[in-house]
XYZ file of C-alpha atoms in Angstrom:
638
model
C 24.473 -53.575 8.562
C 23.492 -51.831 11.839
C 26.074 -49.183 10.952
C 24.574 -48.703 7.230
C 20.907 -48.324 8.431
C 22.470 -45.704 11.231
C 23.306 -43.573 8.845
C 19.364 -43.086 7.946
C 18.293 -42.829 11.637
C 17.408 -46.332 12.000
C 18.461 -48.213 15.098
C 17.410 -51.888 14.064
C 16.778 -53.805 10.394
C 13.376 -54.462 11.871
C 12.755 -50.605 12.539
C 13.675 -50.206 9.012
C 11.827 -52.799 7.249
C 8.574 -51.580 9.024
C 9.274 -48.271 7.774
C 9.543 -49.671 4.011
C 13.119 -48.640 4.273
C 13.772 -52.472 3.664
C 11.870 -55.391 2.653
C 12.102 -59.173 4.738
C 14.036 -61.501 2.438
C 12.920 -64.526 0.933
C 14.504 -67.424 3.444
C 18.208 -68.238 2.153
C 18.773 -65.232 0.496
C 19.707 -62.833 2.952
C 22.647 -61.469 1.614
C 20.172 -59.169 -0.415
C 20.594 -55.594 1.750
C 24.959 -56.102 1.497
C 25.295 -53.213 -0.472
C 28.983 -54.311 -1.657
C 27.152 -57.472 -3.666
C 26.463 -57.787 -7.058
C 23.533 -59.629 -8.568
C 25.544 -62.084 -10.070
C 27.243 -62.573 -6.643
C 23.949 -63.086 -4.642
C 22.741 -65.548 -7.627
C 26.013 -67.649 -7.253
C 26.076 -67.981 -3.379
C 22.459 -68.509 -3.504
C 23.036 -71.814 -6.282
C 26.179 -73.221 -4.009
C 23.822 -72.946 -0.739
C 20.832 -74.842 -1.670
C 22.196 -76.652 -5.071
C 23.569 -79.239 -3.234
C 22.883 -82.996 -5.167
C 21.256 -80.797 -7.819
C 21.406 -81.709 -12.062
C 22.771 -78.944 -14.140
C 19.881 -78.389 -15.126
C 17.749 -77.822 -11.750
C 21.000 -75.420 -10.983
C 20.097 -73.491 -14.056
C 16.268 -73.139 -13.007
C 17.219 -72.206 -9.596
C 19.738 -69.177 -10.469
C 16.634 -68.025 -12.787
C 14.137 -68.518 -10.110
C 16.932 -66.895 -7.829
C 17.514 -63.659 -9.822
C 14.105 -62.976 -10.076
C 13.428 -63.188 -6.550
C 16.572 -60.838 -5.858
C 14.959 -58.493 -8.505
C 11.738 -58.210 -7.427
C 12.660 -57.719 -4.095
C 16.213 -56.295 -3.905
C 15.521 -52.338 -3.047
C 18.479 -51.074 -1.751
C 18.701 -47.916 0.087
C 20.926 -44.995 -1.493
C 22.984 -42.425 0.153
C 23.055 -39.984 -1.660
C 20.083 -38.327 -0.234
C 18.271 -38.612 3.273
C 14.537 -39.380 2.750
C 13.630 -37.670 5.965
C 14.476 -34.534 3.941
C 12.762 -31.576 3.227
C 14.708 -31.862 -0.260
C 13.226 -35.437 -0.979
C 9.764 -34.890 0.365
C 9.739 -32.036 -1.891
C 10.903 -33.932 -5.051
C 8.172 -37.067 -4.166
C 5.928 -33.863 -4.318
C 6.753 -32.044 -7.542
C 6.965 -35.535 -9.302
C 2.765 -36.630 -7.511
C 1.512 -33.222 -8.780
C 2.835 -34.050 -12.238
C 1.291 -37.914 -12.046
C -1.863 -36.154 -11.191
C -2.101 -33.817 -14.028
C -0.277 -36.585 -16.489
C -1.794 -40.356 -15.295
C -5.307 -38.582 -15.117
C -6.322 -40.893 -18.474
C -3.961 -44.108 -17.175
C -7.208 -46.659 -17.097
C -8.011 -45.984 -20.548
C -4.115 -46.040 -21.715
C -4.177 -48.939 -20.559
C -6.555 -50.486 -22.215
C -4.333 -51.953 -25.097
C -2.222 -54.551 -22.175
C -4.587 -56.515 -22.644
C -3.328 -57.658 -25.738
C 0.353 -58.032 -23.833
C -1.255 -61.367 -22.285
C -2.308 -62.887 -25.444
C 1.419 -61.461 -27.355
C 3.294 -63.593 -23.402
C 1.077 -66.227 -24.835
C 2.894 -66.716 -27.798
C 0.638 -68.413 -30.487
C -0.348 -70.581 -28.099
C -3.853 -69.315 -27.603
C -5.483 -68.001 -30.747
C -7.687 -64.958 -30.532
C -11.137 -67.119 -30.202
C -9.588 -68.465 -27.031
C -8.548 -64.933 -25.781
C -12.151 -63.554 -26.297
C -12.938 -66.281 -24.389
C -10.915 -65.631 -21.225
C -12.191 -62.343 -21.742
C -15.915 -62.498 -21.402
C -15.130 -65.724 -18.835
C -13.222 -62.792 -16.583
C -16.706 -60.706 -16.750
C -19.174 -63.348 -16.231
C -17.167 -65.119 -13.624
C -15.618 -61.971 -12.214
C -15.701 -63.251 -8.323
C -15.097 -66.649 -8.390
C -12.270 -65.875 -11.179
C -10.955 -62.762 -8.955
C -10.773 -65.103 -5.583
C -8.789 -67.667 -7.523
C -6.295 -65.106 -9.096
C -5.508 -63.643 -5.636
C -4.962 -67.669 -3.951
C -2.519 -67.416 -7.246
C -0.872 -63.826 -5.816
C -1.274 -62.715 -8.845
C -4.034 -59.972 -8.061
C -3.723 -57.283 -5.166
C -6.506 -56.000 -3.521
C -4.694 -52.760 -2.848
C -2.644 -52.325 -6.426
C -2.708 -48.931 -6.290
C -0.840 -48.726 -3.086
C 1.648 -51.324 -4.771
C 1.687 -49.244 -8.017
C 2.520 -46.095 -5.717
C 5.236 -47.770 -3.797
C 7.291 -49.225 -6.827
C 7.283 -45.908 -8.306
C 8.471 -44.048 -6.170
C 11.724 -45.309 -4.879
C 12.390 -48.149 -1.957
C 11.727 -45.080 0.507
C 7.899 -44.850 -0.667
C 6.178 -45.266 3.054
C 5.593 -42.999 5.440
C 8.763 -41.186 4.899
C 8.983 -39.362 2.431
C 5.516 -39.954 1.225
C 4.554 -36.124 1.081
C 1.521 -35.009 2.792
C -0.451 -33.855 -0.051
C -0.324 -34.950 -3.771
C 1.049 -38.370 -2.685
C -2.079 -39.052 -0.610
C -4.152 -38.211 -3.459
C -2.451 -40.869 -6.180
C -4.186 -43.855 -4.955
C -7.613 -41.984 -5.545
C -6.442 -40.992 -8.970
C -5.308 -44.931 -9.956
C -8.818 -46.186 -8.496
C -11.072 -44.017 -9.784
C -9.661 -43.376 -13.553
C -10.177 -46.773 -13.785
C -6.586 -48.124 -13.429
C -6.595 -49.947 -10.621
C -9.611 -52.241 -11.428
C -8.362 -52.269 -15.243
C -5.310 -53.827 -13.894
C -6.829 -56.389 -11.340
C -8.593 -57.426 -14.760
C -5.861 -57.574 -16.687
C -3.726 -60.022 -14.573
C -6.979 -61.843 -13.687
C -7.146 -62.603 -17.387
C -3.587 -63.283 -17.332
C -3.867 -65.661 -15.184
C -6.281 -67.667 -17.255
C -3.755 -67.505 -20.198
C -1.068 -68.131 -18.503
C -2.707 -71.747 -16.581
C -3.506 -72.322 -20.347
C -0.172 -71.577 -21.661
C 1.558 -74.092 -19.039
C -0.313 -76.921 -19.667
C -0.382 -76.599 -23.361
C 3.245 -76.081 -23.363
C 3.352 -79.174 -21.113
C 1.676 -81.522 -23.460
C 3.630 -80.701 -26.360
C 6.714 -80.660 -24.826
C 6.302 -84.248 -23.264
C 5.438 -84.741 -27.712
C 9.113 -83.882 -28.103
C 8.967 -80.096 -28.904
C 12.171 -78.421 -28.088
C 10.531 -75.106 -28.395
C 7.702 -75.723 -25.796
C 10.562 -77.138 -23.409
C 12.181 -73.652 -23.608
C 8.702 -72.130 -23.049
C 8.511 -74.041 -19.747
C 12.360 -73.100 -18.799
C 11.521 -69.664 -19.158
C 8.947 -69.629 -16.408
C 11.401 -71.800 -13.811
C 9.652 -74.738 -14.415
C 10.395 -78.347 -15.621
C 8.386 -80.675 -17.786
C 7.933 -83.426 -14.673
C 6.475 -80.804 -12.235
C 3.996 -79.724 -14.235
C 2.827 -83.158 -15.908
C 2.574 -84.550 -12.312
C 0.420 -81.120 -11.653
C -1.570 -81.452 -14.386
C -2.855 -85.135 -13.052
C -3.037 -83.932 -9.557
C -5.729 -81.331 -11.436
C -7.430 -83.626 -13.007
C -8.677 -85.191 -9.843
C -8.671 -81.995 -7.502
C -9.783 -79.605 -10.522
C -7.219 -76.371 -10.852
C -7.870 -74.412 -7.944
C -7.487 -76.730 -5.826
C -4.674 -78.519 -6.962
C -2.894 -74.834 -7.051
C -4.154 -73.545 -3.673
C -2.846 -76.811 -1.805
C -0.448 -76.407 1.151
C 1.649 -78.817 3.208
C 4.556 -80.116 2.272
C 4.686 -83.257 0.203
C 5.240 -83.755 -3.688
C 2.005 -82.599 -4.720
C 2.321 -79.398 -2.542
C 5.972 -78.403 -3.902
C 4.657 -79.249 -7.386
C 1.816 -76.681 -6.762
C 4.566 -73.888 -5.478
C 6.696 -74.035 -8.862
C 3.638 -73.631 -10.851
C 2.377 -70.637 -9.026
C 5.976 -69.323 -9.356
C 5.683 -70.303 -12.943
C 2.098 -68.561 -13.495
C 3.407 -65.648 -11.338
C 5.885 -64.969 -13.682
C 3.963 -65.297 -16.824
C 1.487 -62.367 -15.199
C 4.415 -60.360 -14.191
C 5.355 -60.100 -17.804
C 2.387 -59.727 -19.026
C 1.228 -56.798 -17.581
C 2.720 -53.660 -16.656
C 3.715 -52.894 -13.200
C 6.096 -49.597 -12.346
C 8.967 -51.598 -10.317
C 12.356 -50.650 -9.252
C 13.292 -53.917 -11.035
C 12.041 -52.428 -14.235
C 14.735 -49.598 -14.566
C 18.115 -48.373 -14.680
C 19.811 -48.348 -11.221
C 20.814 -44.570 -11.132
C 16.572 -44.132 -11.716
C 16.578 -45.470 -8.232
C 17.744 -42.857 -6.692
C 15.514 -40.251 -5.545
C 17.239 -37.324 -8.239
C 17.475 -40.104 -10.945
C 13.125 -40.628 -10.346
C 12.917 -37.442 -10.791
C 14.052 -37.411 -14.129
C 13.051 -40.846 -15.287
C 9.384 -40.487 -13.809
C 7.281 -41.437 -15.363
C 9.628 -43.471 -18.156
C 9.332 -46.638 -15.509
C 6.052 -47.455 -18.087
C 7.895 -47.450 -21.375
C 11.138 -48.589 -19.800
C 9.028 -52.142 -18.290
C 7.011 -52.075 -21.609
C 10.306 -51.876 -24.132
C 12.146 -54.599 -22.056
C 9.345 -57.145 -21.169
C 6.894 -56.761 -24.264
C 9.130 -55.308 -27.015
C 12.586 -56.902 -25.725
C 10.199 -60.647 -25.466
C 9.091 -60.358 -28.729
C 12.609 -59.658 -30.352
C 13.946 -62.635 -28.412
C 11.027 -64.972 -29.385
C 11.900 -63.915 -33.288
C 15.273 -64.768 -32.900
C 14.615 -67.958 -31.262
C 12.328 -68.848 -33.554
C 14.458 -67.530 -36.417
C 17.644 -70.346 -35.067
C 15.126 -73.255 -34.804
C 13.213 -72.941 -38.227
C 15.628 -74.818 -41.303
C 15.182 -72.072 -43.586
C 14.931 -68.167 -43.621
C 11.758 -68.593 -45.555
C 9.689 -70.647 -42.811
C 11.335 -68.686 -40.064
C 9.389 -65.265 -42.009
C 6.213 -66.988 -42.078
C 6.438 -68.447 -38.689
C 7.346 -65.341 -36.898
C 4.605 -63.498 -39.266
C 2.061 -65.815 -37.526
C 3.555 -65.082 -34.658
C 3.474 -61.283 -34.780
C 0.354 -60.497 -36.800
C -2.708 -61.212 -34.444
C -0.899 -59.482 -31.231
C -0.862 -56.372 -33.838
C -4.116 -57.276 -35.245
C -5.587 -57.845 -31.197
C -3.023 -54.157 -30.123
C -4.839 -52.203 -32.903
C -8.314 -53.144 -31.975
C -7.256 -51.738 -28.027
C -5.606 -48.892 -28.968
C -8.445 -47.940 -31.091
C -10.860 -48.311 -28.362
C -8.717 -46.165 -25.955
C -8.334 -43.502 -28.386
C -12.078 -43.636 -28.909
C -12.645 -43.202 -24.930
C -10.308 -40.538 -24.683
C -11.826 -38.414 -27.188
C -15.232 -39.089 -25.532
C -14.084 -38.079 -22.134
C -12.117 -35.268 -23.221
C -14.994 -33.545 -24.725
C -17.979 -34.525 -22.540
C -19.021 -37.210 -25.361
C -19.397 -34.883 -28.452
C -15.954 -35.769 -30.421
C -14.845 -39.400 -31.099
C -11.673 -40.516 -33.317
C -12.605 -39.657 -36.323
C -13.730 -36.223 -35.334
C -10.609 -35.755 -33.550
C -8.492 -36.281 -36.344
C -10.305 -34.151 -38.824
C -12.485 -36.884 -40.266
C -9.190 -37.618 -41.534
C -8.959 -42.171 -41.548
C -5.286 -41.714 -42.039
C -4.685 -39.533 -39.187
C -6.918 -41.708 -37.225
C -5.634 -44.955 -37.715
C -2.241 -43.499 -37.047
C -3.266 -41.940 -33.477
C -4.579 -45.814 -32.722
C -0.936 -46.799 -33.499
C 0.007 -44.550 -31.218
C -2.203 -45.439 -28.270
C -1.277 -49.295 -28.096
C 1.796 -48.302 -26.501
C 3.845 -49.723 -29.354
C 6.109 -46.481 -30.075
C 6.368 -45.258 -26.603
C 10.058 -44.793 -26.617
C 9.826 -42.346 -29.802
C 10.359 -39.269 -27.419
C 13.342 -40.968 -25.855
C 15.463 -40.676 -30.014
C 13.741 -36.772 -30.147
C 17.166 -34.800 -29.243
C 18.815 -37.490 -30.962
C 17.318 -36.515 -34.134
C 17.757 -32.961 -33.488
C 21.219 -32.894 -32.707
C 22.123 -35.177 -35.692
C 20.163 -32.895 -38.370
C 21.450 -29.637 -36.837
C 18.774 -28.354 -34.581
C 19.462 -29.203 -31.141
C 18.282 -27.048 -28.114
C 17.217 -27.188 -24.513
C 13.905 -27.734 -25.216
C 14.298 -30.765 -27.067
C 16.332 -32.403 -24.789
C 14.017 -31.694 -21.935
C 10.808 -33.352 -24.064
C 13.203 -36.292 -24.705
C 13.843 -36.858 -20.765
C 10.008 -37.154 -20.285
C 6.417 -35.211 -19.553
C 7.643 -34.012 -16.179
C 10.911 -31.958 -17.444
C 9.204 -30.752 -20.575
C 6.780 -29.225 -18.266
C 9.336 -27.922 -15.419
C 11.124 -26.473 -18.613
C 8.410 -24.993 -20.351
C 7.529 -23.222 -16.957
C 10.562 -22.005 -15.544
C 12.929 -22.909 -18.007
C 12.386 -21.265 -21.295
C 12.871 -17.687 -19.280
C 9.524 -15.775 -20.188
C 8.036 -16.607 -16.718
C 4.529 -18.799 -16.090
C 1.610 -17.338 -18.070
C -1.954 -17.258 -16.645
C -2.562 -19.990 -19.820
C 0.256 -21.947 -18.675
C -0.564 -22.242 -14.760
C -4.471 -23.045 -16.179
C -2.965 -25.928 -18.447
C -0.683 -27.076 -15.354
C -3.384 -27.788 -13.060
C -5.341 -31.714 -12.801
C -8.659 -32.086 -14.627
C -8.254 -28.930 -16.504
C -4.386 -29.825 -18.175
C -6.100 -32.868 -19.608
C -9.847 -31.961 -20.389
C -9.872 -28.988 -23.030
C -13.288 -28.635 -22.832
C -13.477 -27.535 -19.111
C -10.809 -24.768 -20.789
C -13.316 -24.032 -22.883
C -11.408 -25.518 -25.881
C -12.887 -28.051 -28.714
C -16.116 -29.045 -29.197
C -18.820 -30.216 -26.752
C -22.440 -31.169 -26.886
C -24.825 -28.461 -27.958
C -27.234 -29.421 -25.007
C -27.297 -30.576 -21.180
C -25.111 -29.569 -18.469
C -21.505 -29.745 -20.269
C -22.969 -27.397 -23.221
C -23.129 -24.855 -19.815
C -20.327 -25.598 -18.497
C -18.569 -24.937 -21.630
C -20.095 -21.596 -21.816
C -19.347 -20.225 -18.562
C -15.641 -21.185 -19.163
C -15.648 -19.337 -22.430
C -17.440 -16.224 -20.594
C -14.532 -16.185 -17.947
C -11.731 -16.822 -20.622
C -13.487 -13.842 -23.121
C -12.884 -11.128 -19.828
C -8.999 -12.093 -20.608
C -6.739 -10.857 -23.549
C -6.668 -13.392 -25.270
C -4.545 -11.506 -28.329
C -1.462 -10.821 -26.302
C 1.832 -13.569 -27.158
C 1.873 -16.244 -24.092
C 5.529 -18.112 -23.127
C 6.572 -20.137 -25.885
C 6.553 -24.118 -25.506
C 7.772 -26.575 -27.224
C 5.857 -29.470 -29.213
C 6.086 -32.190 -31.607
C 4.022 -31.647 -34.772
C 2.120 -35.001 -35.626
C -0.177 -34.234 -37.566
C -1.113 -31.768 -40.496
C -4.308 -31.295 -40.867
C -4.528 -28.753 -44.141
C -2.329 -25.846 -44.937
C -2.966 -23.756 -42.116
C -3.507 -26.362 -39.227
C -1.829 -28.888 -37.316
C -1.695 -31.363 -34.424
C 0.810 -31.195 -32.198
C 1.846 -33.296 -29.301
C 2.210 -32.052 -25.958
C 4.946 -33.536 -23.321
C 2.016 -34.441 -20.916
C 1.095 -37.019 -23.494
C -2.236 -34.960 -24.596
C -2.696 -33.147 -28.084
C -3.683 -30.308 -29.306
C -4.847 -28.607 -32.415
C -2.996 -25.174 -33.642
C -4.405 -22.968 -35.996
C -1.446 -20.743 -37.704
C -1.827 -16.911 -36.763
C -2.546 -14.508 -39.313
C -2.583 -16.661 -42.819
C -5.368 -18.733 -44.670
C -4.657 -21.680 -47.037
C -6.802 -22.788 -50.115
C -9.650 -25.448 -48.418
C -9.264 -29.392 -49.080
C -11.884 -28.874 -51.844
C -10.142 -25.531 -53.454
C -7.715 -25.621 -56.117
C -4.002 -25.209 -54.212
C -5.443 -26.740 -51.004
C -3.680 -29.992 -51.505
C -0.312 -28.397 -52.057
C -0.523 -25.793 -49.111
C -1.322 -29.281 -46.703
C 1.883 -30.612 -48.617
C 4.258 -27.805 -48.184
C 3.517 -27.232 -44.511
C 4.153 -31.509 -44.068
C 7.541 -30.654 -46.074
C 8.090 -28.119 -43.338
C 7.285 -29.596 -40.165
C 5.710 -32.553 -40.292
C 7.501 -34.881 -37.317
C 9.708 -32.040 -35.745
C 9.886 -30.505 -32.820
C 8.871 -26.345 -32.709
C 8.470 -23.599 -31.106
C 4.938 -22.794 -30.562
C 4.183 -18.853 -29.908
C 0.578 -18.824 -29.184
C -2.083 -15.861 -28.893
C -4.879 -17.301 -27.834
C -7.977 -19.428 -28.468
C -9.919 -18.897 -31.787
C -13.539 -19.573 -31.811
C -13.260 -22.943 -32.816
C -11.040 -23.542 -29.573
C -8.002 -23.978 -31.373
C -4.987 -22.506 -30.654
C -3.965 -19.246 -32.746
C -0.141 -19.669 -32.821
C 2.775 -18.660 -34.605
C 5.121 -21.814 -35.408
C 8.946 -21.320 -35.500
C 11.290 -24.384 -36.288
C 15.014 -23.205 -35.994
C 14.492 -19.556 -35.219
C 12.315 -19.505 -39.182
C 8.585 -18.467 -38.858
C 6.697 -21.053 -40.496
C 3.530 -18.578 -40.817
C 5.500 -15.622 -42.687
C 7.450 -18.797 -44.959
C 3.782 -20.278 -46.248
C 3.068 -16.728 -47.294
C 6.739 -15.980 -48.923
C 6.264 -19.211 -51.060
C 2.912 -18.272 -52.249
C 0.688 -20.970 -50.616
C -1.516 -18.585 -48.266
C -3.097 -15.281 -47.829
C -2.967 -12.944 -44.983
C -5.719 -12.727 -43.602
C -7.261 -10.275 -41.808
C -9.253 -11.668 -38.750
C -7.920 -11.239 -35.962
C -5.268 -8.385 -37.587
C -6.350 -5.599 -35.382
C -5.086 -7.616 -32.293
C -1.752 -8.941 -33.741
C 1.366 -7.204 -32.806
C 2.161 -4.208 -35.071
C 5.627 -5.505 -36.518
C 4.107 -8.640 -37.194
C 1.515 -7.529 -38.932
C 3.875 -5.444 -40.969
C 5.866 -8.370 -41.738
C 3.204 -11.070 -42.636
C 1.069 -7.563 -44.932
C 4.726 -7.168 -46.549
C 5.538 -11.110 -47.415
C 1.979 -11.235 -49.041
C 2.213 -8.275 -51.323
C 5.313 -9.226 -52.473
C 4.561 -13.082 -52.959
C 1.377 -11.560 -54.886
C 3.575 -9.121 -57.422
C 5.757 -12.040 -57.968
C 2.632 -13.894 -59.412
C 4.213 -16.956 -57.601
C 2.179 -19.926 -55.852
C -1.475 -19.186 -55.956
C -1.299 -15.878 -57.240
C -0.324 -17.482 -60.339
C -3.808 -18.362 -61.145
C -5.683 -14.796 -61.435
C -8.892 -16.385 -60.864
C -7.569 -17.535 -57.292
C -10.230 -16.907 -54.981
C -9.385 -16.215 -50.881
C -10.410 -18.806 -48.622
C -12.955 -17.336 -46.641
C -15.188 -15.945 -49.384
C -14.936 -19.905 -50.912
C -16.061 -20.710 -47.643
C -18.780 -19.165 -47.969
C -19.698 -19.643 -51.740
C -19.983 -23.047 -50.607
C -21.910 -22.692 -47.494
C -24.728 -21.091 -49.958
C -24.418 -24.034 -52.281
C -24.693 -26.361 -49.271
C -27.939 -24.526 -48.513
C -29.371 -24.372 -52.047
C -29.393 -20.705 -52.328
């Protein structure tokens, strides 16, 4: 061992433990830091130490007890790369900066785990009872707070912890960085996150005391299932029935918080393990136990950062659910009551996700526009757009990115870009800057930066209030951003497009996890409300809808979106809605376009229009913006 830590400039295992090079083993256990030992190694020894006069059955609850212990706490150092070097610190850097300008709306993302506690909970608490431990966690908040931290569940310093497990076993003073890293704990505590969580696992906590002793009583009825429930969590059906009567006379706290070390004591111990566990899975923690082991190394971070959420989220709250099912599909006679059962199962944690993700999205929009653009006005007024971008905030689909060069490789279309959105926010954005080799763009470096990469409206973008301090700080940014060229083609970057909005605008989804609305340069589609609206919306969903492009943008229009040309596989979706007569050229804006493309787009129309083909087949067709403002007269009674 003393030879291993050498290597790292450590001269003892205590030098390197108070470093946070290591961490002190749980007694019995310390074969953890022998590099040459598997899991299922360490497990085994560990069950042949202290399994002595031991049932099957205890055995079994000690190796689970066992492996999570080595999990949680087995951080091995790598050697592939020194953490006193400049190369690390430099990585830990890059990958803080990109946390900064990607976590900066964490504490409202995270707003739909709350329904992960009720979903652990597993029918056993309907959603009357969850409310309950809601408002309880508000109106109780200290007394609640001060029992969840006797329980270990709650940290007082969770962003620290949060920093720590996500970034790598070396994530102490070496290595650390000296500027962006220093600033992450900030971010997590006041976005909200930090507190947000505390809540969360206090609430878990609740659920999960409720879950135990429920499970208890009904497994001491003779239910097989809640016998599993209490396997699962380490514990056994005698330790907690002998708890739950020591609680009946001491109250819960107490009977929880109790130390020495007689029956009641040790009884205690496996339940806090047991609720411990229950909170661990029920809310999301980054964790070096929560990924891949080639993630662990300091190169692997790099390119799985920010993944560790999804990653803990598909394996604890996805992967729990699918093994519930099938458990509960085994132990049900028939196919037909296993349906209904898992259905009842399933259906309020979607019901419970929904309502979460719908407030998040709802916050979001707030803060993203200083208050003057909720959901609905987000998504065009648009209740199918909406309620699809609430699906998307509960977290539920977060590993959609991961299958994106997937896709594109099996339908024909793969490139660098796609790959590099598939591997995660921070790539997409190291390739769209230096990758896609048309240098950084003032608009890019702008969109790069904290605050301003995920607030459009201190761009200058969207819509704000008309009145009070944001309406001028909206205008100033405008008056600095209306000195630039704004006509001139920025580096393309690639996006997913997830919405369309009509014929001539879309949402698209950027690999920092924020959206953004593009208006296409240089054509106009019929309006919603104009004969051949509906089918230009349709033709550009045919076209795009759910793939990855190529965005070419010119600038801001004067609604703040952005004034792009869209290319999907080298084609140029703007010149292709014109060649199959669903728009006109228009010409704002023409006098600042490039000259070949105007040439091109002017061409495509006139010959569409000769052709008598897609609106020009109606000879009463009337151009967008003078219906636009036929109806704006109407609207005004003139």
């Amino acid at each position: 061992m003393g030879e291993y830590l050498k290597q790292y400039g450590f001269e003892t295992k205590a030098q390197a433990i108070e470093q946070g090079f290591l961490r002190e083993p749980n007694e019995g256990l310390y074969e953890w830091y022998d590099p040459e030992l598997g899991l299922k190694d360490l497990v085994t020894r560990s069950v042949e130490r202290q399994g002595e006069g031991m049932s099957p059955r205890q055995k079994k609850t000690l190796a689970m007890r066992t492996d999570k212990i080595i999990k949680n706490y087995m951080e091995r150092p790598d050697k592939a790369l020194d953490p006193k070097s400049l190369r690390y610190n430099l990585i830990g850097e890059v990958r803080a900066f990109e946390s900064l300008g990607t976590l900066l709306f964490s504490g409202v993302a995270s707003i739909p785990e709350l329904a992960v506690a009720f979903v652990r909970a597993k029918g056993e608490l309907n959603l009357r009872g969850f409310a309950s431990a809601l408002f309880n966690n508000v109106q109780d908040f200290s007394e609640l707070r001060e029992f969840a931290e006797a329980m270990g569940t709650v940290d007082r310093n969770i962003a620290d912890v949060m920093l720590t497990e996500m970034y790598t076993p070396y994530a102490s003073e070496i290595g650390r960085g000296r500027f962006f890293r220093r600033a992450l704990p900030y971010l997590f505590r006041y976005n909200m996150n930090e507190p947000l969580v505390n809540y969360t696992r206090m609430v878990s906590t609740q659920v999960a005391v409720q879950f135990i002793s429920q499970s208890s009583v009904k497994a001491g009825e003779g239910s097989k299932r809640h016998e599993r429930y209490l396997e699962e969590l380490g514990l056994d059906q005698a330790v907690v029935r002998r708890w739950l009567s020591d609680a009946t006379f001491k109250g819960t706290k107490e009977s929880l918080t109790q130390g020495g070390m007689g029956q009641h004591a040790l009884d205690a111990e496996h339940v806090r393990d047991g609720i411990n566990r229950f909170v661990n899975e029920s809310v999301l923690r980054p964790s070096v136990a929560e990924r891949p082991t080639w993630a662990n190394h300091p190169l692997g971070t790099f390119i799985f950062h920010l993944k560790t959420f999804a990653y803990s989220f598909n394996k604890n709250v996805l992967g729990g659910l699918a093994r519930e099912v099938a458990a509960r599909h085994k132990e049900n006679p028939t196919a037909a009551a296993a349906i209904a059962d898992n259905a009842a199962l399933l259906a309020p944690g979607l019901l419970l996700f929904m309502l979460f993700g719908a407030m998040s999205d709802e916050l979001r929009n707030r803060i993203k526009s200083f208050g003057a653009e909720g959901s609905y006005e987000a998504n065009d007024e648009d209740w199918t757009d909406m309620v699809a971008k609430w699906a998307d905030r509960t977290g539920l689909f977060t590993s959609a990115p991961f299958f994106d060069p997937i896709y594109d490789t099996v339908t024909g279309d793969p490139s660098a870009s796609s790959f590099a959105f598939g591997m995660g926010p921070t790539t997409s954005h190291l390739y769209d800057l230096f990758g896609d080799g048309e240098g950084i763009s003032g608009d890019e470096a702008l969109k790069s930066l904290p605050l301003l990469r995920q607030i459009p409206a201190l761009r200058g973008e969207g819509r704000v209030k008309e009145t009070g301090p944001e309406r001028w700080m909206y205008s100033n940014m405008v008056r600095v951003q209306e000195r630039k060229p704004e006509r001139r083609q920025q580096a393309p970057y690639t996006a997913r497009v997830i919405g369309v909005l009509d014929g001539d605008t879309v949402e698209i989804s950027l690999p920092d996890g924020g959206t953004e609305r593009v208006r296409l340069f240089g054509i106009d589609t019929a309006e919603s409300s104009q004969p051949g609206g509906d089918a230009a919306g349709a033709a550009l969903k045919a076209m795009i809808l759910g793939k990855n492009v190529a965005i070419h943008s010119y600038g801001k229009e004067r609604h703040g979106r952005n004034l792009a040309r869209i290319l999907l596989g080298g084609k140029d979706i703007n010149a292709e809605m014109l060649r199959t007569g669903h728009a006109w050229y228009t010409h704002t804006y023409a006098d600042e376009m490039p000259a070949g493309l105007r040439t091109i787009y002017a061409e495509a129309a006139n010959r569409v229009k000769g052709e008598n083909k897609g609106v020009w087949a109606d000879e009463y067709a009337i151009n967008p913006q003078d219906w636009r403002a036929i109806m704006s007269k109407y609207k005004r009674g003139q």
